[in-house]
mmCIF file of N, CA and C in Angstrom:
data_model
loop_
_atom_site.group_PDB
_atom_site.id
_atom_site.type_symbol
_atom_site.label_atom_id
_atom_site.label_comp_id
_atom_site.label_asym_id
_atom_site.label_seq_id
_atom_site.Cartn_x
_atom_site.Cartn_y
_atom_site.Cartn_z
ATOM 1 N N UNK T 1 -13.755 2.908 -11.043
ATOM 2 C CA UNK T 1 -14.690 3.998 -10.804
ATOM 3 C C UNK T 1 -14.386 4.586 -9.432
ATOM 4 N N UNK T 2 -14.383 5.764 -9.371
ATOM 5 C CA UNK T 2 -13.842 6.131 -7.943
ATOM 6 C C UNK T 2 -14.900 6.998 -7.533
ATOM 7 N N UNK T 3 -15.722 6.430 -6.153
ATOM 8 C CA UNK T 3 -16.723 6.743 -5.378
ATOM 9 C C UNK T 3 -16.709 7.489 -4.145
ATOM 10 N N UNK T 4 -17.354 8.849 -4.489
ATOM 11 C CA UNK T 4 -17.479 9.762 -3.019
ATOM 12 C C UNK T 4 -16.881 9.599 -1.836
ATOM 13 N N UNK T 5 -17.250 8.064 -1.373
ATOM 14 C CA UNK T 5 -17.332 7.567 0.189
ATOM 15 C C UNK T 5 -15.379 7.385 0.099
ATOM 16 N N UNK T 6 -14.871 7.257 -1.285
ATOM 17 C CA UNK T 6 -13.714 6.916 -0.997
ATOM 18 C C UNK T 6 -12.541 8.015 -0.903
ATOM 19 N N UNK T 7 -12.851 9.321 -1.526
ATOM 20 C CA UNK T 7 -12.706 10.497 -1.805
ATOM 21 C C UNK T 7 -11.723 10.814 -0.321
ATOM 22 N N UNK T 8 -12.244 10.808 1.079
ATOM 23 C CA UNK T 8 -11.583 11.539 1.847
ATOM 24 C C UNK T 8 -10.393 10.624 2.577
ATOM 25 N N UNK T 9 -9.938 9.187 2.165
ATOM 26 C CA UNK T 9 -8.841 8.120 2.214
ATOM 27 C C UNK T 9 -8.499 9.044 1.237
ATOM 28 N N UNK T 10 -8.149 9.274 0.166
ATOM 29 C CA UNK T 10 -7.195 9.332 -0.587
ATOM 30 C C UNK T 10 -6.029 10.725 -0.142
ATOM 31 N N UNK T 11 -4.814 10.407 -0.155
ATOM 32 C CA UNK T 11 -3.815 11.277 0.595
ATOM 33 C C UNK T 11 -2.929 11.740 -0.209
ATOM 34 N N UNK T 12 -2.477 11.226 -1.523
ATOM 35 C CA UNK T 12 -1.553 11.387 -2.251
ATOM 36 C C UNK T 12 -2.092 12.985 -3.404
ATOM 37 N N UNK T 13 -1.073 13.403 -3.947
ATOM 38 C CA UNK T 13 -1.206 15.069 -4.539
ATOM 39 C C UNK T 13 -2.442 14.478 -5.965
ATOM 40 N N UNK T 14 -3.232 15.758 -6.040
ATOM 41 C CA UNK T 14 -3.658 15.399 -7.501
ATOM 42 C C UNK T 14 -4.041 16.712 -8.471
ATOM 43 N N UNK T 15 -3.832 16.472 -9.531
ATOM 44 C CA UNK T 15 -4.023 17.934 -10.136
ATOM 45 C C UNK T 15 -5.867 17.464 -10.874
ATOM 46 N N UNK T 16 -6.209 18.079 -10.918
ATOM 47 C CA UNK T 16 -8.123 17.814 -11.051
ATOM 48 C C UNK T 16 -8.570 19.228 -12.020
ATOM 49 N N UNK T 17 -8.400 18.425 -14.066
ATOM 50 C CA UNK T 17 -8.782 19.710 -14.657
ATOM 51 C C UNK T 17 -10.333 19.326 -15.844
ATOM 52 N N UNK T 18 -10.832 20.285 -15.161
ATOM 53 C CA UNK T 18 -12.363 20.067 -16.055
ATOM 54 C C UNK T 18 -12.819 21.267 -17.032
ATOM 55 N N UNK T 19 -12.974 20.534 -18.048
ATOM 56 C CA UNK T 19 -13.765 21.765 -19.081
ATOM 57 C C UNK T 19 -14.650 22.138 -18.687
ATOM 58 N N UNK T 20 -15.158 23.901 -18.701
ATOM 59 C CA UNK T 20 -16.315 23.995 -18.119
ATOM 60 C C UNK T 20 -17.233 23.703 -18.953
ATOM 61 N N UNK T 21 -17.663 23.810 -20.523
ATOM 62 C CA UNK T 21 -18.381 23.120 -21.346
ATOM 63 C C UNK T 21 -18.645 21.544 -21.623
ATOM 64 N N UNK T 22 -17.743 20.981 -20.873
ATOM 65 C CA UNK T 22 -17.344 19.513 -21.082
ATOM 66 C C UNK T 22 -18.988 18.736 -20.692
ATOM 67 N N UNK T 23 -19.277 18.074 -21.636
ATOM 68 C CA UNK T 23 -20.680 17.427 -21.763
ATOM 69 C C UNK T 23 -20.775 15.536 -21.619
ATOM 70 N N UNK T 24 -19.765 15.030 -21.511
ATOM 71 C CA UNK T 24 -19.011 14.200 -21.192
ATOM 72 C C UNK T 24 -18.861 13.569 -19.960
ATOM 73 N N UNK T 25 -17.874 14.627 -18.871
ATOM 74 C CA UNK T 25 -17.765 14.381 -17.527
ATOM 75 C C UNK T 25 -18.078 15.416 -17.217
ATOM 76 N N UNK T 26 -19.076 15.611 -16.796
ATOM 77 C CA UNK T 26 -19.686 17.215 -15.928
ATOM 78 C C UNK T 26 -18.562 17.960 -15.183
ATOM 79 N N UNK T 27 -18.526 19.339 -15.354
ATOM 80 C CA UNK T 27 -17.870 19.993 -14.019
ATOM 81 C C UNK T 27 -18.169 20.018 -12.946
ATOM 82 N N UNK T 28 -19.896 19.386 -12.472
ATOM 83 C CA UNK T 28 -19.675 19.453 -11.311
ATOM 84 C C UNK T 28 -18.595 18.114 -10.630
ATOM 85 N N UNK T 29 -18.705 16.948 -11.611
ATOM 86 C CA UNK T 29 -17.885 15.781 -10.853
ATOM 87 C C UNK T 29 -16.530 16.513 -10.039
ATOM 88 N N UNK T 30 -16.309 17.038 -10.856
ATOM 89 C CA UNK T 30 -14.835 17.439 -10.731
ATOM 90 C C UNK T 30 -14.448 18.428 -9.583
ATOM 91 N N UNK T 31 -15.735 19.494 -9.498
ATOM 92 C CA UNK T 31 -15.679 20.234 -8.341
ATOM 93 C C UNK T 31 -16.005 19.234 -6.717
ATOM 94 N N UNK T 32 -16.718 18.560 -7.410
ATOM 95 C CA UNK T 32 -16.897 17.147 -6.214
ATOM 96 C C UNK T 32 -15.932 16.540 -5.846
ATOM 97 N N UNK T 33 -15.190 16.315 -6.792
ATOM 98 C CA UNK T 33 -14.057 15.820 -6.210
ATOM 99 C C UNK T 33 -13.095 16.052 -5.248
ATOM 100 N N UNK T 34 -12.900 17.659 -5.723
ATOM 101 C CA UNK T 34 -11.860 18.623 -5.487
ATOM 102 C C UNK T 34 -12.417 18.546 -3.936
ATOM 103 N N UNK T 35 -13.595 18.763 -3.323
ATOM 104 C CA UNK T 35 -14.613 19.227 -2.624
ATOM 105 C C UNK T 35 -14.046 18.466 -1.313
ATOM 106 N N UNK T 36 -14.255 16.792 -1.785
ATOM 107 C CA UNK T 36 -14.213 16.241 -0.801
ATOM 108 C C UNK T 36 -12.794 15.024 -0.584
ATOM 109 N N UNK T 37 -12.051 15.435 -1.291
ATOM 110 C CA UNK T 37 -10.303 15.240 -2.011
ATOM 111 C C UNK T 37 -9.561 15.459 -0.218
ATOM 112 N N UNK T 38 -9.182 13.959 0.123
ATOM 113 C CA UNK T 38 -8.329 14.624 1.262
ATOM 114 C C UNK T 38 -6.849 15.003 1.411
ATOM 115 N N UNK T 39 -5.910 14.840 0.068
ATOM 116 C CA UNK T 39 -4.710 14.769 -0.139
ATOM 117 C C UNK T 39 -5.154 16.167 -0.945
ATOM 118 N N UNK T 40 -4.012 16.770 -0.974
ATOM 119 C CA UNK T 40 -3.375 17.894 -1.517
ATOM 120 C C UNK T 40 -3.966 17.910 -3.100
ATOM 121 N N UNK T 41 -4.783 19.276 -3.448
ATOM 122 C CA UNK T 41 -5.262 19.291 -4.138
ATOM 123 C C UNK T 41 -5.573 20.549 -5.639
ATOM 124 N N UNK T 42 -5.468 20.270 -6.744
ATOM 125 C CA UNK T 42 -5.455 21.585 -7.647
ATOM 126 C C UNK T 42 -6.106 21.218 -8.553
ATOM 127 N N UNK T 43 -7.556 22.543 -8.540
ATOM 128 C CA UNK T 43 -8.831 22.391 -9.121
ATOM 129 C C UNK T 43 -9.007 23.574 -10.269
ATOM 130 N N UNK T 44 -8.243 22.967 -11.295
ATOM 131 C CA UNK T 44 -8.284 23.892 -12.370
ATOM 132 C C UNK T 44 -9.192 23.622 -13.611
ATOM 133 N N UNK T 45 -10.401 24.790 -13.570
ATOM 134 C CA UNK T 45 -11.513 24.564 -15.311
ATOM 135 C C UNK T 45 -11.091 25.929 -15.851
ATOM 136 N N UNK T 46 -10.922 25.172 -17.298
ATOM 137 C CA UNK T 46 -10.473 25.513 -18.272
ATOM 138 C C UNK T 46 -12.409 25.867 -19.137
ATOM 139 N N UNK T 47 -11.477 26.528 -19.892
ATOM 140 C CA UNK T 47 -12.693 26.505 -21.270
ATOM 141 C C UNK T 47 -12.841 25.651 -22.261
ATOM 142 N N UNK T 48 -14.133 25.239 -22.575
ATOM 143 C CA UNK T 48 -14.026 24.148 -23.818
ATOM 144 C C UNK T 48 -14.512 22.926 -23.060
ATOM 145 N N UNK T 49 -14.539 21.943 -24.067
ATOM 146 C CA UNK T 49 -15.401 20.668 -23.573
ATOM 147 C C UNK T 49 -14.311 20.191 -23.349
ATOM 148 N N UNK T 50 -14.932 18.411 -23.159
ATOM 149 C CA UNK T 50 -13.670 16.899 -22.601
ATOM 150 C C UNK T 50 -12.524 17.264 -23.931
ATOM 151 N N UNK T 51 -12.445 17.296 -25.248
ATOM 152 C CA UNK T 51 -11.560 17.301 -25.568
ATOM 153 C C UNK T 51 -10.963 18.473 -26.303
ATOM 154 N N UNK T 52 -11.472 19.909 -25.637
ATOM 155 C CA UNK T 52 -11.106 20.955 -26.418
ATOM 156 C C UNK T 52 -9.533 21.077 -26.086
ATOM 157 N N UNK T 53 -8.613 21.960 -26.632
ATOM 158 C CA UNK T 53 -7.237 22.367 -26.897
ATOM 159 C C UNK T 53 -6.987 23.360 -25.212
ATOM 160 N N UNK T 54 -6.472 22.952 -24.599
ATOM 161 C CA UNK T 54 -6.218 23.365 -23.216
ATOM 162 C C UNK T 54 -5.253 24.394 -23.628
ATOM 163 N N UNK T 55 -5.059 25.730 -22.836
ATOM 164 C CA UNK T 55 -5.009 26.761 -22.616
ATOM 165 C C UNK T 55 -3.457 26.830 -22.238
ATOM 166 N N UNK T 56 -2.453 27.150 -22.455
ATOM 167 C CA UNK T 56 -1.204 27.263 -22.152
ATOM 168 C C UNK T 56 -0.378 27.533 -21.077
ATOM 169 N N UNK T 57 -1.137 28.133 -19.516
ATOM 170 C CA UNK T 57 -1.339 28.151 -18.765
ATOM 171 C C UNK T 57 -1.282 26.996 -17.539
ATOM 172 N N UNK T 58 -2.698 26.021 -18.507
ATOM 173 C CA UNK T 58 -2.560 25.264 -17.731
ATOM 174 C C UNK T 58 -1.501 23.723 -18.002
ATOM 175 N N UNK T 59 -0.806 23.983 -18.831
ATOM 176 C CA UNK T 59 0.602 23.414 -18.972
ATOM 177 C C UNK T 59 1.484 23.500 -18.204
ATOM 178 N N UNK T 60 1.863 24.887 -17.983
ATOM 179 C CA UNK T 60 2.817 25.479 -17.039
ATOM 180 C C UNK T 60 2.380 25.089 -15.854
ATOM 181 N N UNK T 61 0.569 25.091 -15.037
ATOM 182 C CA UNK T 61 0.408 24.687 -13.732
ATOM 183 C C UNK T 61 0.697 22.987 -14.046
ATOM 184 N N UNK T 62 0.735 21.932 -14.787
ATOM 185 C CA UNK T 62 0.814 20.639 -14.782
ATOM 186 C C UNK T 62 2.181 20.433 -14.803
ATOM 187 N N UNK T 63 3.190 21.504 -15.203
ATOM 188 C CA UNK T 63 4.818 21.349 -15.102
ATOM 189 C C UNK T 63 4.817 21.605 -13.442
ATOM 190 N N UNK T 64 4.414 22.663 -13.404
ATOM 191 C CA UNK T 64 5.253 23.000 -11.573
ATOM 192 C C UNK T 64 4.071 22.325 -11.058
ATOM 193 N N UNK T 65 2.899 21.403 -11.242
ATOM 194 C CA UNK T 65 2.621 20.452 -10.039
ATOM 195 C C UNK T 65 3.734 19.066 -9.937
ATOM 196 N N UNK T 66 3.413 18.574 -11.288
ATOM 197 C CA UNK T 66 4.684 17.442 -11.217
ATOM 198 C C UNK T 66 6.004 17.420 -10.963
ATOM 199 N N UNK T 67 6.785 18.818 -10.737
ATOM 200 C CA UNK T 67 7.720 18.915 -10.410
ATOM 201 C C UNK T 67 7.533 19.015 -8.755
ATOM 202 N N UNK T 68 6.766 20.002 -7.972
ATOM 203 C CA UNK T 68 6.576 20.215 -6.727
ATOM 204 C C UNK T 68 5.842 18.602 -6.369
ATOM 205 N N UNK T 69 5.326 18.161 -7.205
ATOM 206 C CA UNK T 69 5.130 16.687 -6.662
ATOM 207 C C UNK T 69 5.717 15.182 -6.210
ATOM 208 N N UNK T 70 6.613 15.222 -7.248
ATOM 209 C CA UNK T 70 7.311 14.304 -7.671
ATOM 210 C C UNK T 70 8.609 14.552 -7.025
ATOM 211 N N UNK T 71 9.047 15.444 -6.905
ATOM 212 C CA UNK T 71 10.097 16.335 -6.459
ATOM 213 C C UNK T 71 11.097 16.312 -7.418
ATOM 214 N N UNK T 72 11.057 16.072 -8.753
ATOM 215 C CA UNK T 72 12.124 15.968 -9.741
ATOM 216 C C UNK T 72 12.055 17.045 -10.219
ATOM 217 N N UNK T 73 13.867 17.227 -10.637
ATOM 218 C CA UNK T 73 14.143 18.224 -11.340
ATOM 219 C C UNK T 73 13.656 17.984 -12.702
ATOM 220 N N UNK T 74 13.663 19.388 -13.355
ATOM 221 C CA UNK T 74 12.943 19.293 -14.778
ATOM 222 C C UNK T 74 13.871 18.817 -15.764
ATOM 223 N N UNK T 75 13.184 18.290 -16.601
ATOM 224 C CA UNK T 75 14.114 17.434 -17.679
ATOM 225 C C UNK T 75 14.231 18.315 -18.556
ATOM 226 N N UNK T 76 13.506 18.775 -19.008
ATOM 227 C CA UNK T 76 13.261 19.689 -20.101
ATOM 228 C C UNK T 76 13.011 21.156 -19.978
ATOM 229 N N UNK T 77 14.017 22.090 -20.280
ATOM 230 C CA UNK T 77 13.450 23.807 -20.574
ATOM 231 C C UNK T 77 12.044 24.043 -21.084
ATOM 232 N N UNK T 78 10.908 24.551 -20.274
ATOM 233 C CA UNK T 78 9.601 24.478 -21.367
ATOM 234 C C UNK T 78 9.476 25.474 -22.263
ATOM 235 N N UNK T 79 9.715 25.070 -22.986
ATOM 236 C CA UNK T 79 9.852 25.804 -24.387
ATOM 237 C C UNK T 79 7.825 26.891 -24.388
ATOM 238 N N UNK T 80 8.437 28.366 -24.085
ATOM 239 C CA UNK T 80 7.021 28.770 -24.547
ATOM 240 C C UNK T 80 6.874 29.403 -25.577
ATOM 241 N N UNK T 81 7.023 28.349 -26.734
ATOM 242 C CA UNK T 81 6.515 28.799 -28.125
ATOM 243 C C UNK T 81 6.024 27.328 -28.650
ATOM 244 N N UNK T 82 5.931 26.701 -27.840
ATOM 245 C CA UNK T 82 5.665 25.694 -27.909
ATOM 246 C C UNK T 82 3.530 25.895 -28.358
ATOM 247 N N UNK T 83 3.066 24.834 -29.320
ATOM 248 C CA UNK T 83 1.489 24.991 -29.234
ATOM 249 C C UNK T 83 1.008 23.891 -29.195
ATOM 250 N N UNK T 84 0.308 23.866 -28.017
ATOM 251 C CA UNK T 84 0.019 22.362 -27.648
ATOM 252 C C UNK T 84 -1.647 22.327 -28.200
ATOM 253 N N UNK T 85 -1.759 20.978 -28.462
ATOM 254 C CA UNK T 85 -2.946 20.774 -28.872
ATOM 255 C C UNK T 85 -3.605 19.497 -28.845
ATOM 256 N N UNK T 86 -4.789 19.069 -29.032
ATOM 257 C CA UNK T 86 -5.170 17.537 -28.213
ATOM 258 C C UNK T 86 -4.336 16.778 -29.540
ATOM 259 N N UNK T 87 -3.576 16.491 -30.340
ATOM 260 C CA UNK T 87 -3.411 15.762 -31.226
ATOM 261 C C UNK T 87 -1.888 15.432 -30.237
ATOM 262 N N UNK T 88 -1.680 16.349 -29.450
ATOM 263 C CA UNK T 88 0.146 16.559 -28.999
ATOM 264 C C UNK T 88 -0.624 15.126 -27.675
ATOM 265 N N UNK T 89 -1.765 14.822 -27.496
ATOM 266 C CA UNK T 89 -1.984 13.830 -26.258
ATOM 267 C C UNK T 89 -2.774 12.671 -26.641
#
């Protein structure tokens, strides 16, 4: 469980994505997070609840964070005809 007080130790990159309908894990957690997040941080809500079909978009921002993160080159051409959907996770 990861608690407020511990929020501004943490240093390492994180990508932070919340449904804004999501009934589950609230958006505000997530804006909380982002809020008080002391490592490098990307606070992206989407539409739809915890397990609606994420937006294609935010694929492309989860490719160029893990690449600008990780610092690895890409393995894969991202194919955009590609249709991702929660069954693809």
């Amino acid at each position: 469980i990861l608690k407020q007080s511990n929020l501004p130790k943490i240093v390492s990159s994180a990508l932070i994505c919340f449904g804004a309908q999501d009934d589950f894990v609230l958006p505000k957690h997530g804006k909380l997070v982002s809020a008080h997040y002391a490592g490098d941080s990307n606070y992206i809500e989407v539409e739809g609840g915890h397990n609606s079909v994420r937006p294609n978009f935010f694929y492309d921002s989860a490719t160029i964070f893990f690449n600008q993160t990780l610092q690895v080159q890409s393995l894969v051409k991202l194919d955009k005809t590609i249709k991702f959907d929660k069954t693809c996770f």
